Coordinates of N, CA and C in Angstrom, one line a residue:
M1 N -54.2 -53.2 20.1 CA -54.2 -52.6 18.8 C -55.0 -53.6 17.9
K2 N -55.8 -53.0 17.0 CA -56.5 -53.8 16.1 C -55.7 -54.2 15.0
K3 N -56.1 -55.3 14.3 CA -55.4 -55.8 13.2 C -55.3 -54.8 12.1
R4 N -56.4 -54.1 11.8 CA -56.4 -53.1 10.8 C -55.4 -52.0 11.0
T5 N -55.2 -51.5 12.2 CA -54.3 -50.5 12.6 C -52.9 -51.0 12.3
K6 N -52.6 -52.2 12.7 CA -51.3 -52.8 12.5 C -50.9 -52.9 11.0
I7 N -51.9 -53.2 10.2 CA -51.7 -53.3 8.7 C -51.4 -52.0 8.2
I8 N -52.1 -51.0 8.6 CA -51.9 -49.6 8.1 C -50.5 -49.1 8.5
I9 N -50.1 -49.3 9.7 CA -48.8 -48.9 10.2 C -47.7 -49.6 9.4
L10 N -47.9 -50.9 9.3 CA -46.9 -51.7 8.5 C -46.8 -51.2 7.0
S11 N -47.9 -50.9 6.4 CA -48.0 -50.5 5.0 C -47.3 -49.1 4.9
V12 N -47.5 -48.2 5.8 CA -46.9 -46.9 5.8 C -45.4 -47.0 6.0
M13 N -44.9 -47.9 6.8 CA -43.5 -48.2 7.0 C -42.8 -48.7 5.8
V14 N -43.5 -49.7 5.1 CA -43.0 -50.2 3.9 C -42.9 -49.1 2.8
L15 N -43.9 -48.3 2.7 CA -43.9 -47.2 1.8 C -42.8 -46.2 2.0
L16 N -42.6 -45.9 3.3 CA -41.5 -45.0 3.7 C -40.1 -45.6 3.3
L17 N -40.0 -46.9 3.5 CA -38.7 -47.6 3.2 C -38.5 -47.5 1.7
G18 N -39.5 -47.7 0.9 CA -39.4 -47.6 -0.6 C -39.0 -46.2 -1.0
V19 N -39.6 -45.2 -0.4 CA -39.3 -43.8 -0.8 C -37.8 -43.5 -0.4
T20 N -37.4 -44.0 0.8 CA -36.0 -43.8 1.2 C -35.1 -44.4 0.3
G21 N -35.3 -45.7 -0.2 CA -34.5 -46.3 -1.1 C -34.4 -45.6 -2.5
Y22 N -35.6 -45.1 -2.9 CA -35.6 -44.4 -4.2 C -34.8 -43.1 -4.1
L23 N -35.0 -42.3 -3.0 CA -34.2 -41.1 -2.8 C -32.7 -41.3 -2.7
N24 N -32.3 -42.4 -2.1 CA -30.9 -42.8 -1.9 C -30.3 -43.0 -3.3
V25 N -31.0 -43.7 -4.1 CA -30.5 -44.0 -5.5 C -30.4 -42.7 -6.3
A26 N -31.5 -41.9 -6.3 CA -31.5 -40.7 -7.0 C -30.5 -39.7 -6.6
L27 N -30.3 -39.5 -5.3 CA -29.2 -38.6 -4.8 C -27.8 -39.1 -5.2
N28 N -27.6 -40.4 -5.0 CA -26.2 -40.9 -5.4 C -25.9 -40.7 -6.9
K29 N -26.9 -40.9 -7.7 CA -26.8 -40.7 -9.2 C -26.5 -39.2 -9.4
S30 N -27.2 -38.3 -8.7 CA -27.0 -36.9 -8.9 C -25.6 -36.5 -8.5
L31 N -25.1 -37.0 -7.3 CA -23.8 -36.7 -6.9 C -22.7 -37.2 -7.8
T32 N -22.9 -38.4 -8.4 CA -21.9 -38.9 -9.4 C -21.9 -38.1 -10.6
N33 N -23.1 -37.6 -11.1 CA -23.1 -36.8 -12.3 C -22.4 -35.4 -12.0
N34 N -22.6 -34.9 -10.8 CA -21.9 -33.6 -10.4 C -20.4 -33.8 -10.4
A35 N -19.9 -34.9 -9.9 CA -18.5 -35.1 -9.9 C -17.9 -35.2 -11.3
Q36 N -18.7 -35.9 -12.2 CA -18.3 -36.0 -13.6 C -18.3 -34.6 -14.3
E37 N -19.3 -33.8 -14.0 CA -19.4 -32.5 -14.5 C -18.3 -31.6 -14.1
T38 N -17.8 -31.7 -12.9 CA -16.7 -31.0 -12.4 C -15.4 -31.3 -13.2
T39 N -15.2 -32.6 -13.4 CA -14.0 -33.0 -14.2 C -14.1 -32.5 -15.6
T40 N -15.3 -32.6 -16.2 CA -15.5 -32.2 -17.6 C -15.4 -30.6 -17.6
T41 N -15.9 -29.9 -16.6 CA -15.8 -28.5 -16.6 C -14.4 -28.0 -16.6
T42 N -13.5 -28.7 -15.8 CA -12.1 -28.3 -15.8 C -11.5 -28.5 -17.1
S43 N -11.7 -29.7 -17.7 CA -11.2 -30.0 -19.0 C -11.7 -29.0 -20.1
N44 N -13.0 -28.7 -20.0 CA -13.6 -27.8 -20.9 C -13.1 -26.4 -20.7
Y45 N -12.7 -26.0 -19.5 CA -12.1 -24.7 -19.3 C -11.0 -24.4 -20.2
F46 N -10.0 -25.3 -20.3 CA -8.8 -25.1 -21.1 C -9.2 -25.0 -22.6
A47 N -10.0 -26.0 -23.0 CA -10.4 -26.0 -24.4 C -11.2 -24.8 -24.8
S48 N -12.1 -24.4 -23.9 CA -13.0 -23.3 -24.2 C -12.2 -22.0 -24.2
Y49 N -11.2 -21.9 -23.2 CA -10.4 -20.7 -23.2 C -9.6 -20.5 -24.5
R50 N -9.0 -21.6 -24.9 CA -8.2 -21.6 -26.1 C -9.0 -21.2 -27.3
A51 N -10.2 -21.8 -27.4 CA -11.1 -21.5 -28.5 C -11.5 -20.0 -28.5
D52 N -11.9 -19.5 -27.3 CA -12.2 -18.1 -27.2 C -11.1 -17.2 -27.6
R53 N -9.9 -17.5 -27.1 CA -8.7 -16.7 -27.4 C -8.4 -16.7 -28.9
E54 N -8.5 -17.9 -29.5 CA -8.2 -17.9 -31.0 C -9.3 -17.2 -31.8
S55 N -10.5 -17.3 -31.4 CA -11.6 -16.6 -32.1 C -11.4 -15.1 -31.9
S56 N -11.1 -14.6 -30.8 CA -10.8 -13.2 -30.5 C -9.7 -12.7 -31.4
R57 N -8.6 -13.5 -31.4 CA -7.5 -13.1 -32.2 C -7.7 -13.1 -33.7
E58 N -8.6 -14.0 -34.2 CA -8.9 -14.0 -35.6 C -9.7 -12.8 -35.9
R59 N -10.6 -12.3 -35.0 CA -11.3 -11.1 -35.3 C -10.4 -9.9 -35.3
V60 N -9.4 -9.8 -34.4 CA -8.5 -8.7 -34.4 C -7.6 -8.7 -35.6
M61 N -7.1 -9.9 -36.0 CA -6.3 -10.0 -37.2 C -7.1 -9.6 -38.5
A62 N -8.4 -9.9 -38.5 CA -9.2 -9.6 -39.6 C -9.4 -8.0 -39.7
Y63 N -9.5 -7.5 -38.5 CA -9.6 -6.0 -38.4 C -8.4 -5.3 -38.9
Y64 N -7.2 -5.8 -38.5 CA -6.0 -5.2 -38.9 C -5.8 -5.4 -40.4
Q65 N -6.2 -6.6 -40.9 CA -6.1 -6.9 -42.4 C -7.0 -6.0 -43.2
A66 N -8.2 -5.7 -42.6 CA -9.1 -4.7 -43.3 C -8.5 -3.4 -43.4
I67 N -7.7 -2.9 -42.4 CA -7.1 -1.6 -42.4 C -6.0 -1.7 -43.5
V68 N -5.2 -2.7 -43.5 CA -4.1 -2.9 -44.5 C -4.7 -2.9 -45.9
D69 N -5.8 -3.6 -46.2 CA -6.4 -3.8 -47.5 C -7.2 -2.5 -48.0
S70 N -7.6 -1.7 -47.0 CA -8.5 -0.6 -47.4 C -7.7 0.5 -48.1
S71 N -8.3 1.0 -49.2 CA -7.7 2.1 -50.0 C -7.9 3.4 -49.2
A72 N -8.8 3.4 -48.3 CA -9.0 4.7 -47.5 C -8.0 4.8 -46.4
S73 N -7.2 3.8 -46.1 CA -6.2 3.8 -45.0 C -5.0 4.7 -45.4
T74 N -4.5 5.4 -44.5 CA -3.3 6.2 -44.7 C -2.1 5.3 -44.6
T75 N -1.0 5.7 -45.0 CA 0.3 5.0 -44.9 C 0.6 4.7 -43.5
E76 N 0.4 5.7 -42.6 CA 0.6 5.5 -41.2 C -0.3 4.5 -40.6
E77 N -1.5 4.5 -40.9 CA -2.5 3.5 -40.4 C -2.1 2.1 -40.9
V78 N -1.7 1.9 -42.1 CA -1.3 0.6 -42.6 C -0.1 0.2 -41.9
S79 N 0.9 1.1 -41.7 CA 2.1 0.7 -41.0 C 1.8 0.3 -39.6
N80 N 0.9 1.0 -38.9 CA 0.6 0.7 -37.5 C -0.2 -0.7 -37.4
A81 N -1.1 -0.9 -38.4 CA -1.8 -2.2 -38.4 C -0.9 -3.4 -38.7
K82 N 0.1 -3.2 -39.6 CA 1.1 -4.3 -39.8 C 2.0 -4.5 -38.6
A83 N 2.4 -3.5 -37.9 CA 3.2 -3.6 -36.7 C 2.3 -4.3 -35.6
S84 N 1.1 -4.0 -35.5 CA 0.2 -4.6 -34.5 C 0.0 -6.1 -34.8
M85 N -0.1 -6.4 -36.1 CA -0.2 -7.8 -36.5 C 1.0 -8.6 -36.1
L86 N 2.2 -8.0 -36.4 CA 3.4 -8.7 -36.0 C 3.6 -8.8 -34.5
D87 N 3.1 -7.8 -33.7 CA 3.2 -7.9 -32.3 C 2.2 -9.1 -31.8
L88 N 1.1 -9.2 -32.4 CA 0.1 -10.2 -32.0 C 0.7 -11.6 -32.3
V89 N 1.3 -11.7 -33.5 CA 1.9 -13.0 -33.8 C 3.0 -13.4 -32.9
S90 N 3.8 -12.4 -32.5 CA 4.9 -12.6 -31.5 C 4.3 -13.0 -30.2
Q91 N 3.3 -12.4 -29.8 CA 2.6 -12.8 -28.5 C 2.1 -14.2 -28.5
I92 N 1.5 -14.6 -29.6 CA 0.9 -15.9 -29.8 C 2.1 -16.9 -29.7
E93 N 3.2 -16.7 -30.4 CA 4.3 -17.6 -30.3 C 4.9 -17.7 -28.9
K94 N 5.0 -16.6 -28.2 CA 5.5 -16.7 -26.8 C 4.6 -17.5 -25.9
E95 N 3.3 -17.2 -26.0 CA 2.3 -18.0 -25.2 C 2.4 -19.4 -25.5
L96 N 2.4 -19.8 -26.7 CA 2.5 -21.3 -27.1 C 3.8 -21.9 -26.5
Y97 N 4.9 -21.1 -26.7 CA 6.2 -21.6 -26.2 C 6.2 -21.8 -24.7
V98 N 5.8 -20.8 -24.0 CA 5.8 -20.9 -22.5 C 4.8 -21.9 -22.0
E99 N 3.6 -22.0 -22.6 CA 2.7 -23.1 -22.3 C 3.3 -24.4 -22.4
G100 N 4.0 -24.6 -23.5 CA 4.7 -25.9 -23.8 C 5.7 -26.2 -22.7
L101 N 6.5 -25.2 -22.3 CA 7.5 -25.4 -21.3 C 6.9 -25.8 -20.0
I102 N 5.8 -25.1 -19.6 CA 5.1 -25.4 -18.4 C 4.5 -26.8 -18.4
K103 N 3.9 -27.2 -19.5 CA 3.4 -28.6 -19.6 C 4.6 -29.6 -19.5
G104 N 5.7 -29.2 -20.0 CA 6.9 -30.0 -20.0 C 7.5 -30.3 -18.7
I105 N 7.1 -29.5 -17.7 CA 7.6 -29.8 -16.3 C 6.6 -30.7 -15.5
G106 N 5.5 -31.1 -16.2 CA 4.7 -32.1 -15.6 C 3.2 -31.8 -15.4
F107 N 2.8 -30.6 -15.9 CA 1.4 -30.3 -15.7 C 0.6 -30.8 -17.0
D108 N -0.6 -31.3 -16.7 CA -1.4 -31.8 -17.8 C -1.9 -30.8 -18.8
D109 N -2.2 -29.6 -18.3 CA -2.6 -28.5 -19.2 C -2.3 -27.2 -18.5
C110 N -2.3 -26.1 -19.4 CA -2.1 -24.8 -18.9 C -2.5 -23.8 -20.0
V111 N -2.8 -22.6 -19.6 CA -3.0 -21.5 -20.5 C -2.3 -20.3 -19.9
M112 N -1.8 -19.4 -20.7 CA -1.1 -18.3 -20.3 C -1.5 -17.1 -21.1
T113 N -1.6 -15.9 -20.5 CA -1.8 -14.7 -21.2 C -0.8 -13.7 -20.5
F114 N -0.5 -12.7 -21.3 CA 0.4 -11.6 -20.8 C 0.2 -10.3 -21.5
T115 N 0.4 -9.3 -20.7 CA 0.4 -7.9 -21.2 C 1.7 -7.3 -20.7
P116 N 2.1 -6.1 -21.1 CA 3.3 -5.6 -20.6 C 3.4 -5.5 -19.1
S117 N 2.3 -5.4 -18.4 CA 2.3 -5.3 -16.9 C 1.9 -6.5 -16.2
N118 N 1.3 -7.5 -16.8 CA 0.8 -8.7 -16.1 C 1.0 -10.0 -16.8
I119 N 1.3 -11.1 -16.1 CA 1.4 -12.4 -16.6 C 0.5 -13.3 -15.8
N120 N -0.5 -13.9 -16.5 CA -1.4 -14.8 -15.8 C -1.3 -16.2 -16.3
V121 N -1.1 -17.2 -15.4 CA -0.9 -18.6 -15.8 C -2.0 -19.4 -15.0
V122 N -2.7 -20.2 -15.8 CA -3.7 -21.1 -15.1 C -3.2 -22.5 -15.5
V123 N -2.9 -23.3 -14.4 CA -2.4 -24.7 -14.6 C -3.5 -25.7 -14.1
K124 N -3.5 -26.8 -14.8 CA -4.4 -27.9 -14.3 C -3.7 -28.6 -13.2
S125 N -4.1 -28.4 -12.0 CA -3.5 -29.0 -10.8 C -4.4 -28.8 -9.6
S126 N -4.4 -29.7 -8.7 CA -5.3 -29.6 -7.5 C -4.6 -28.7 -6.5
G127 N -3.4 -28.4 -6.7 CA -2.6 -27.5 -5.8 C -1.2 -27.4 -6.2
L128 N -0.5 -26.4 -5.9 CA 0.9 -26.2 -6.3 C 1.8 -26.2 -5.0
N129 N 2.9 -26.9 -5.1 CA 3.9 -26.8 -4.0 C 4.9 -25.7 -4.4
E130 N 5.8 -25.4 -3.5 CA 6.8 -24.3 -3.7 C 7.7 -24.6 -4.9
T131 N 8.1 -25.9 -5.1 CA 8.9 -26.2 -6.2 C 8.3 -26.0 -7.5
E132 N 7.0 -26.4 -7.6 CA 6.3 -26.1 -8.9 C 6.1 -24.7 -9.2
V133 N 5.8 -23.9 -8.2 CA 5.6 -22.4 -8.4 C 7.0 -21.8 -8.8
A134 N 8.1 -22.3 -8.1 CA 9.4 -21.8 -8.5 C 9.8 -22.1 -9.9
Q135 N 9.4 -23.3 -10.4 CA 9.7 -23.7 -11.8 C 8.9 -22.9 -12.8
I136 N 7.7 -22.6 -12.5 CA 6.8 -21.8 -13.4 C 7.4 -20.4 -13.4
V137 N 7.7 -19.8 -12.2 CA 8.2 -18.5 -12.1 C 9.5 -18.3 -12.9
T138 N 10.4 -19.3 -12.8 CA 11.7 -19.3 -13.5 C 11.4 -19.3 -15.0
I139 N 10.5 -20.1 -15.5 CA 10.2 -20.1 -16.9 C 9.7 -18.7 -17.4
L140 N 8.8 -18.1 -16.6 CA 8.3 -16.8 -17.0 C 9.3 -15.7 -16.9
Q141 N 10.2 -15.8 -15.9 CA 11.2 -14.8 -15.8 C 12.3 -14.9 -17.0
E142 N 12.6 -16.1 -17.3 CA 13.6 -16.4 -18.4 C 13.0 -16.1 -19.7
Q143 N 11.8 -16.5 -20.0 CA 11.3 -16.3 -21.3 C 10.6 -15.0 -21.6
L144 N 10.1 -14.3 -20.6 CA 9.4 -13.1 -20.8 C 10.0 -11.9 -20.0
S145 N 11.1 -12.1 -19.3 CA 11.7 -11.1 -18.5 C 10.7 -10.5 -17.5
A146 N 10.0 -11.3 -16.9 CA 8.9 -10.9 -16.0 C 9.5 -10.7 -14.6
S147 N 8.9 -9.7 -13.9 CA 9.2 -9.5 -12.5 C 8.2 -10.2 -11.7
L148 N 8.6 -10.7 -10.5 CA 7.8 -11.6 -9.7 C 6.5 -10.9 -9.3
E149 N 6.4 -9.6 -9.0 CA 5.2 -9.0 -8.6 C 4.2 -8.9 -9.7
N150 N 4.5 -9.2 -11.0 CA 3.6 -9.1 -12.1 C 3.1 -10.5 -12.5
I151 N 3.5 -11.5 -11.8 CA 3.1 -12.9 -12.1 C 2.0 -13.4 -11.2
K152 N 1.0 -14.0 -11.9 CA -0.1 -14.6 -11.1 C -0.3 -16.0 -11.6
I153 N -0.2 -17.0 -10.7 CA -0.3 -18.4 -11.1 C -1.5 -19.0 -10.3
M154 N -2.4 -19.6 -11.1 CA -3.7 -20.1 -10.5 C -3.9 -21.6 -10.9
P155 N -4.0 -22.4 -9.9 CA -4.3 -23.9 -10.2 C -5.8 -24.1 -10.3
I156 N -6.1 -24.9 -11.2 CA -7.5 -25.4 -11.3 C -7.5 -26.9 -11.4
A157 N -8.3 -27.5 -10.5 CA -8.3 -29.0 -10.4 C -9.3 -29.5 -11.4

């Protein structure tokens, strides 16, 4: 083999080694950023959900208040709007209370919504064992008179 061929082969190998090192650093940095984004996304889920829920409720309350304040509203419409406002306030209080109880048994965060037919709870956890599920179900049954088939519990890591 000629000296020139050896130099070309050696140069290409050094170049490939440099490209491999660069790609290794770039991919590791990307994987680290993705892991941080997953943690941030989970934390942001709870904050974002609460902000969306509060914003939605503020719009609904403003709508009910507009009905109450409107001179065009009938007595029945005003009465229904006031009753709906009280129901919404009651629901907000129940959700906050139940979320506090669930956090009190050891979960970092949770959000809960309920309708007359369904209760949904999302807890910050990598997984739930039977004891944790039983504790959450007990809280929901005691505080909301919920039946087991209407309860949905979802962990989010």
